[in-house]
Amino acid sequence: VTFCRAIDDLIGGGLALGEVTEIAGMPGTGKTQLATQLSVLARLPQLCGGVEGRTLYVDAEGSFVAERAHSMAQALCQHVKGRAQYQQSKNKGSSSLPESFTTEGILDSIDVFRVHDETALLATLYSLRQYIESISNTPSALPVKLVIIDSIAFHFRAVVPTDASYY
């Protein structure tokens, strides 16, 4: 879920696991903000309807802003903990949120790969499987649930062929 009813309704309740979803639009329409929000939401505990995983964020444009992710993570923690406290007082039960569900825990579950050119982008994409497998072998690590590439086309739009065979 995106925590935005209009977007969730538009895409059928949220992003589907195991599928590729392309978010496209004009510059300044909020694609990176949505991607950042999704990377924070990937850490949402299962008992709250989340997937309780980690995000791999490939940042080709340099647009991932850690401070923005921090404020989103902080707001999510406050919201979820507030709801848990409300449910606890209403049901006289105990809250079962994971202790690691903190602002820092959310940020620790987002692995950002900053790439500066098409070669680094391709090398990063080709090595993601190996990286995911190495995480899977770490007992305490959350599973990768979301991979974001922001933006896959950015460096390729800027490549100008210099080889004479292109002309």
Coordinates of N, CA and C in Angstrom, one line a residue, residues 31-140:
K31 N 7.4 11.7 -8.8 CA 7.8 10.3 -9.0 C 8.9 9.9 -8.0
T32 N 9.8 10.8 -7.7 CA 10.9 10.5 -6.7 C 10.3 10.5 -5.3
Q33 N 9.4 11.4 -5.1 CA 8.7 11.5 -3.7 C 8.0 10.2 -3.5
L34 N 7.3 9.7 -4.5 CA 6.5 8.5 -4.4 C 7.5 7.3 -4.2
A35 N 8.6 7.3 -4.9 CA 9.6 6.2 -4.8 C 10.2 6.2 -3.4
T36 N 10.5 7.4 -2.8 CA 11.0 7.5 -1.5 C 10.0 7.0 -0.5
Q37 N 8.7 7.4 -0.6 CA 7.7 7.0 0.3 C 7.5 5.5 0.2
L38 N 7.6 4.9 -1.0 CA 7.5 3.4 -1.1 C 8.6 2.7 -0.4
S39 N 9.9 3.3 -0.5 CA 11.0 2.7 0.1 C 10.9 2.7 1.6
V40 N 10.3 3.7 2.2 CA 10.0 3.8 3.6 C 8.9 2.8 4.0
L41 N 7.8 2.7 3.2 CA 6.7 1.8 3.5 C 7.0 0.4 3.3
A42 N 8.1 0.0 2.6 CA 8.5 -1.4 2.4 C 8.8 -2.0 3.8
R43 N 9.2 -1.2 4.8 CA 9.6 -1.6 6.1 C 8.4 -1.8 7.0
L44 N 7.2 -1.4 6.6 CA 6.0 -1.5 7.4 C 5.7 -2.9 7.9
P45 N 5.5 -3.1 9.2 CA 5.3 -4.5 9.7 C 4.1 -5.2 9.0
Q46 N 4.2 -6.5 9.0 CA 3.1 -7.3 8.4 C 1.8 -7.1 9.1
L47 N 1.9 -7.0 10.4 CA 0.6 -6.9 11.2 C -0.1 -5.6 10.9
C48 N 0.6 -4.6 10.2 CA 0.0 -3.4 9.8 C -0.4 -3.4 8.3
G49 N -0.3 -4.6 7.7 CA -0.6 -4.7 6.2 C 0.6 -4.5 5.3
G50 N 1.8 -4.4 5.9 CA 3.0 -4.1 5.1 C 3.7 -5.4 4.8
V51 N 4.9 -5.3 4.1 CA 5.6 -6.5 3.7 C 6.9 -6.7 4.5
E52 N 7.2 -5.8 5.5 CA 8.3 -5.9 6.4 C 9.6 -6.3 5.7
G53 N 10.0 -5.5 4.8 CA 11.2 -5.8 4.0 C 12.2 -4.7 3.9
R54 N 13.1 -4.9 3.1 CA 14.1 -3.8 2.8 C 14.0 -3.4 1.3
T55 N 14.5 -2.2 1.1 CA 14.5 -1.6 -0.3 C 15.9 -1.4 -0.8
L56 N 16.1 -1.7 -2.1 CA 17.3 -1.4 -2.8 C 16.9 -0.2 -3.7
Y57 N 17.5 0.9 -3.5 CA 17.2 2.1 -4.2 C 18.4 2.5 -5.1
V58 N 18.3 2.3 -6.4 CA 19.3 2.7 -7.4 C 19.0 4.1 -7.8
D59 N 19.9 5.1 -7.4 CA 19.7 6.5 -7.6 C 20.6 7.0 -8.7
A60 N 20.0 7.1 -9.9 CA 20.8 7.5 -11.1 C 20.8 9.0 -11.3
E61 N 19.9 9.7 -10.7 CA 19.8 11.1 -10.9 C 20.3 12.0 -9.7
G62 N 20.7 11.3 -8.6 CA 21.1 12.0 -7.4 C 19.9 12.7 -6.7
S63 N 18.7 12.2 -6.9 CA 17.6 12.8 -6.4 C 17.1 12.2 -5.0
F64 N 17.7 11.1 -4.6 CA 17.3 10.6 -3.3 C 17.8 11.5 -2.2
V65 N 16.9 12.0 -1.4 CA 17.2 13.0 -0.3 C 17.0 12.3 1.0
A66 N 18.1 12.0 1.7 CA 18.1 11.3 3.0 C 17.2 12.0 4.0
E67 N 17.3 13.3 4.1 CA 16.5 14.1 5.0 C 15.0 13.9 4.8
R68 N 14.6 13.8 3.5 CA 13.2 13.6 3.2 C 12.8 12.2 3.6
A69 N 13.6 11.2 3.3 CA 13.3 9.9 3.8 C 13.2 9.8 5.3
H70 N 14.1 10.5 6.0 CA 14.1 10.5 7.4 C 12.7 11.1 7.9
S71 N 12.3 12.2 7.4 CA 11.0 12.8 7.8 C 9.8 11.9 7.5
M72 N 9.9 11.2 6.4 CA 8.8 10.2 6.0 C 8.8 9.0 7.0
A73 N 10.0 8.5 7.3 CA 10.2 7.4 8.2 C 9.7 7.8 9.6
Q74 N 10.0 9.0 10.0 CA 9.6 9.5 11.4 C 8.0 9.6 11.4
A75 N 7.5 10.1 10.4 CA 6.0 10.3 10.3 C 5.3 8.9 10.3
L76 N 5.9 7.9 9.6 CA 5.3 6.6 9.5 C 5.4 5.9 10.9
C77 N 6.5 6.1 11.6 CA 6.6 5.5 12.9 C 5.6 6.1 13.9
Q78 N 5.5 7.4 13.9 CA 4.5 8.1 14.7 C 3.1 7.6 14.5
H79 N 2.8 7.5 13.2 CA 1.4 7.1 12.8 C 1.2 5.7 13.2
V80 N 2.1 4.8 12.9 CA 1.9 3.3 13.3 C 1.9 3.1 14.8
K81 N 2.8 3.7 15.5 CA 2.8 3.6 16.9 C 1.6 4.2 17.6
G82 N 1.1 5.3 17.0 CA -0.1 5.9 17.6 C -1.3 5.0 17.4
R83 N -1.4 4.4 16.2 CA -2.5 3.4 15.9 C -2.4 2.2 16.8
A84 N -1.2 1.8 17.1 CA -1.0 0.6 17.9 C -1.4 0.9 19.4
Q85 N -1.0 2.1 19.8 CA -1.4 2.5 21.2 C -2.9 2.6 21.3
Y86 N -3.5 3.2 20.3 CA -5.0 3.3 20.3 C -5.7 1.9 20.3
Q87 N -5.2 1.0 19.5 CA -5.7 -0.4 19.5 C -5.5 -1.1 20.8
Q88 N -4.3 -0.8 21.4 CA -3.9 -1.4 22.7 C -4.9 -0.9 23.8
S89 N -5.2 0.4 23.8 CA -6.1 0.9 24.9 C -7.5 0.4 24.6
K90 N -7.9 0.3 23.4 CA -9.2 -0.1 23.0 C -9.5 -1.6 23.4
N91 N -8.4 -2.4 23.1 CA -8.6 -3.9 23.2 C -7.9 -4.4 24.5
K92 N -7.3 -3.5 25.3 CA -6.6 -3.9 26.5 C -5.6 -5.0 26.3
G93 N -5.0 -4.9 25.1 CA -4.0 -5.9 24.7 C -2.6 -5.3 24.6
S94 N -1.7 -6.1 24.2 CA -0.3 -5.6 24.1 C 0.0 -5.3 22.7
S95 N 0.9 -4.3 22.5 CA 1.3 -4.0 21.1 C 2.4 -5.0 20.7
S96 N 2.3 -5.4 19.5 CA 3.3 -6.4 19.0 C 4.1 -5.9 17.9
L97 N 4.4 -4.6 17.9 CA 5.2 -4.0 16.8 C 6.7 -4.4 17.1
P98 N 7.4 -4.7 16.0 CA 8.8 -5.1 16.2 C 9.6 -4.0 16.9
E99 N 10.5 -4.3 17.8 CA 11.3 -3.3 18.4 C 12.2 -2.5 17.4
S100 N 12.5 -3.2 16.3 CA 13.3 -2.5 15.3 C 12.5 -1.5 14.4
F101 N 11.2 -1.4 14.6 CA 10.4 -0.5 13.9 C 10.5 0.9 14.5
T102 N 11.6 1.5 14.1 CA 12.0 2.9 14.5 C 12.4 3.7 13.3
T103 N 12.5 5.0 13.4 CA 12.9 5.8 12.3 C 14.3 5.3 11.8
E104 N 15.2 5.0 12.7 CA 16.5 4.5 12.3 C 16.4 3.1 11.7
G105 N 15.6 2.3 12.2 CA 15.4 0.9 11.7 C 14.9 1.0 10.2
I106 N 14.0 1.9 10.0 CA 13.4 2.1 8.6 C 14.5 2.5 7.7
L107 N 15.3 3.5 8.1 CA 16.3 4.1 7.2 C 17.4 3.0 7.0
D108 N 17.7 2.2 8.0 CA 18.7 1.1 7.9 C 18.3 0.1 6.9
S109 N 17.0 0.0 6.6 CA 16.5 -1.0 5.7 C 16.4 -0.5 4.2
I110 N 16.9 0.7 4.0 CA 17.0 1.3 2.6 C 18.5 1.3 2.2
D111 N 18.8 0.5 1.2 CA 20.2 0.5 0.7 C 20.2 1.4 -0.6
V112 N 20.9 2.5 -0.6 CA 21.0 3.4 -1.7 C 22.3 3.2 -2.5
F113 N 22.1 3.0 -3.8 CA 23.3 2.8 -4.7 C 23.2 4.1 -5.6
R114 N 24.2 5.0 -5.4 CA 24.2 6.2 -6.3 C 25.1 5.8 -7.4
V115 N 24.6 6.0 -8.6 CA 25.4 5.7 -9.9 C 25.5 7.0 -10.6
H116 N 26.7 7.2 -11.3 CA 26.9 8.5 -11.9 C 27.0 8.4 -13.4
D117 N 26.9 7.2 -14.0 CA 26.9 7.1 -15.5 C 26.3 5.8 -15.9
E118 N 26.2 5.6 -17.2 CA 25.5 4.4 -17.7 C 26.3 3.1 -17.3
T119 N 27.6 3.2 -17.3 CA 28.4 2.0 -17.0 C 28.2 1.6 -15.6
A120 N 28.2 2.6 -14.6 CA 27.9 2.2 -13.2 C 26.5 1.7 -13.0
L121 N 25.5 2.3 -13.8 CA 24.2 1.9 -13.7 C 24.0 0.4 -14.1
L122 N 24.6 0.1 -15.2 CA 24.5 -1.3 -15.7 C 25.3 -2.3 -14.8
A123 N 26.4 -1.9 -14.3 CA 27.2 -2.7 -13.4 C 26.4 -3.0 -12.1
T124 N 25.7 -2.0 -11.6 CA 24.9 -2.1 -10.4 C 23.7 -3.0 -10.7
L125 N 23.0 -2.8 -11.8 CA 21.9 -3.7 -12.1 C 22.3 -5.1 -12.2
Y126 N 23.4 -5.4 -12.9 CA 23.9 -6.7 -13.1 C 24.3 -7.4 -11.8
S127 N 24.7 -6.6 -10.8 CA 25.2 -7.2 -9.5 C 24.1 -7.2 -8.4
L128 N 22.9 -6.7 -8.7 CA 21.8 -6.8 -7.7 C 21.5 -8.2 -7.2
R129 N 21.4 -9.1 -8.1 CA 21.1 -10.5 -7.7 C 22.1 -11.0 -6.7
Q130 N 23.4 -10.8 -7.0 CA 24.4 -11.3 -6.0 C 24.3 -10.5 -4.7
Y131 N 24.0 -9.3 -4.7 CA 23.8 -8.5 -3.5 C 22.6 -9.0 -2.7
I132 N 21.5 -9.3 -3.4 CA 20.3 -9.8 -2.7 C 20.6 -11.2 -2.1
E133 N 21.3 -12.0 -2.8 CA 21.7 -13.3 -2.3 C 22.5 -13.2 -1.1
S134 N 23.5 -12.2 -1.1 CA 24.3 -12.1 0.1 C 23.5 -11.6 1.3
I135 N 22.5 -10.7 1.1 CA 21.7 -10.3 2.2 C 20.8 -11.5 2.7
S136 N 20.4 -12.3 1.8 CA 19.5 -13.5 2.2 C 20.3 -14.4 3.1
N137 N 21.6 -14.4 3.0 CA 22.4 -15.3 3.8 C 22.8 -14.7 5.2
T138 N 22.3 -13.5 5.4 CA 22.5 -12.9 6.7 C 21.3 -13.1 7.6
P139 N 21.4 -13.9 8.7 CA 20.2 -14.3 9.4 C 19.3 -13.1 9.9
S140 N 19.9 -12.0 10.3 CA 19.1 -11.0 10.9 C 18.6 -9.9 9.9

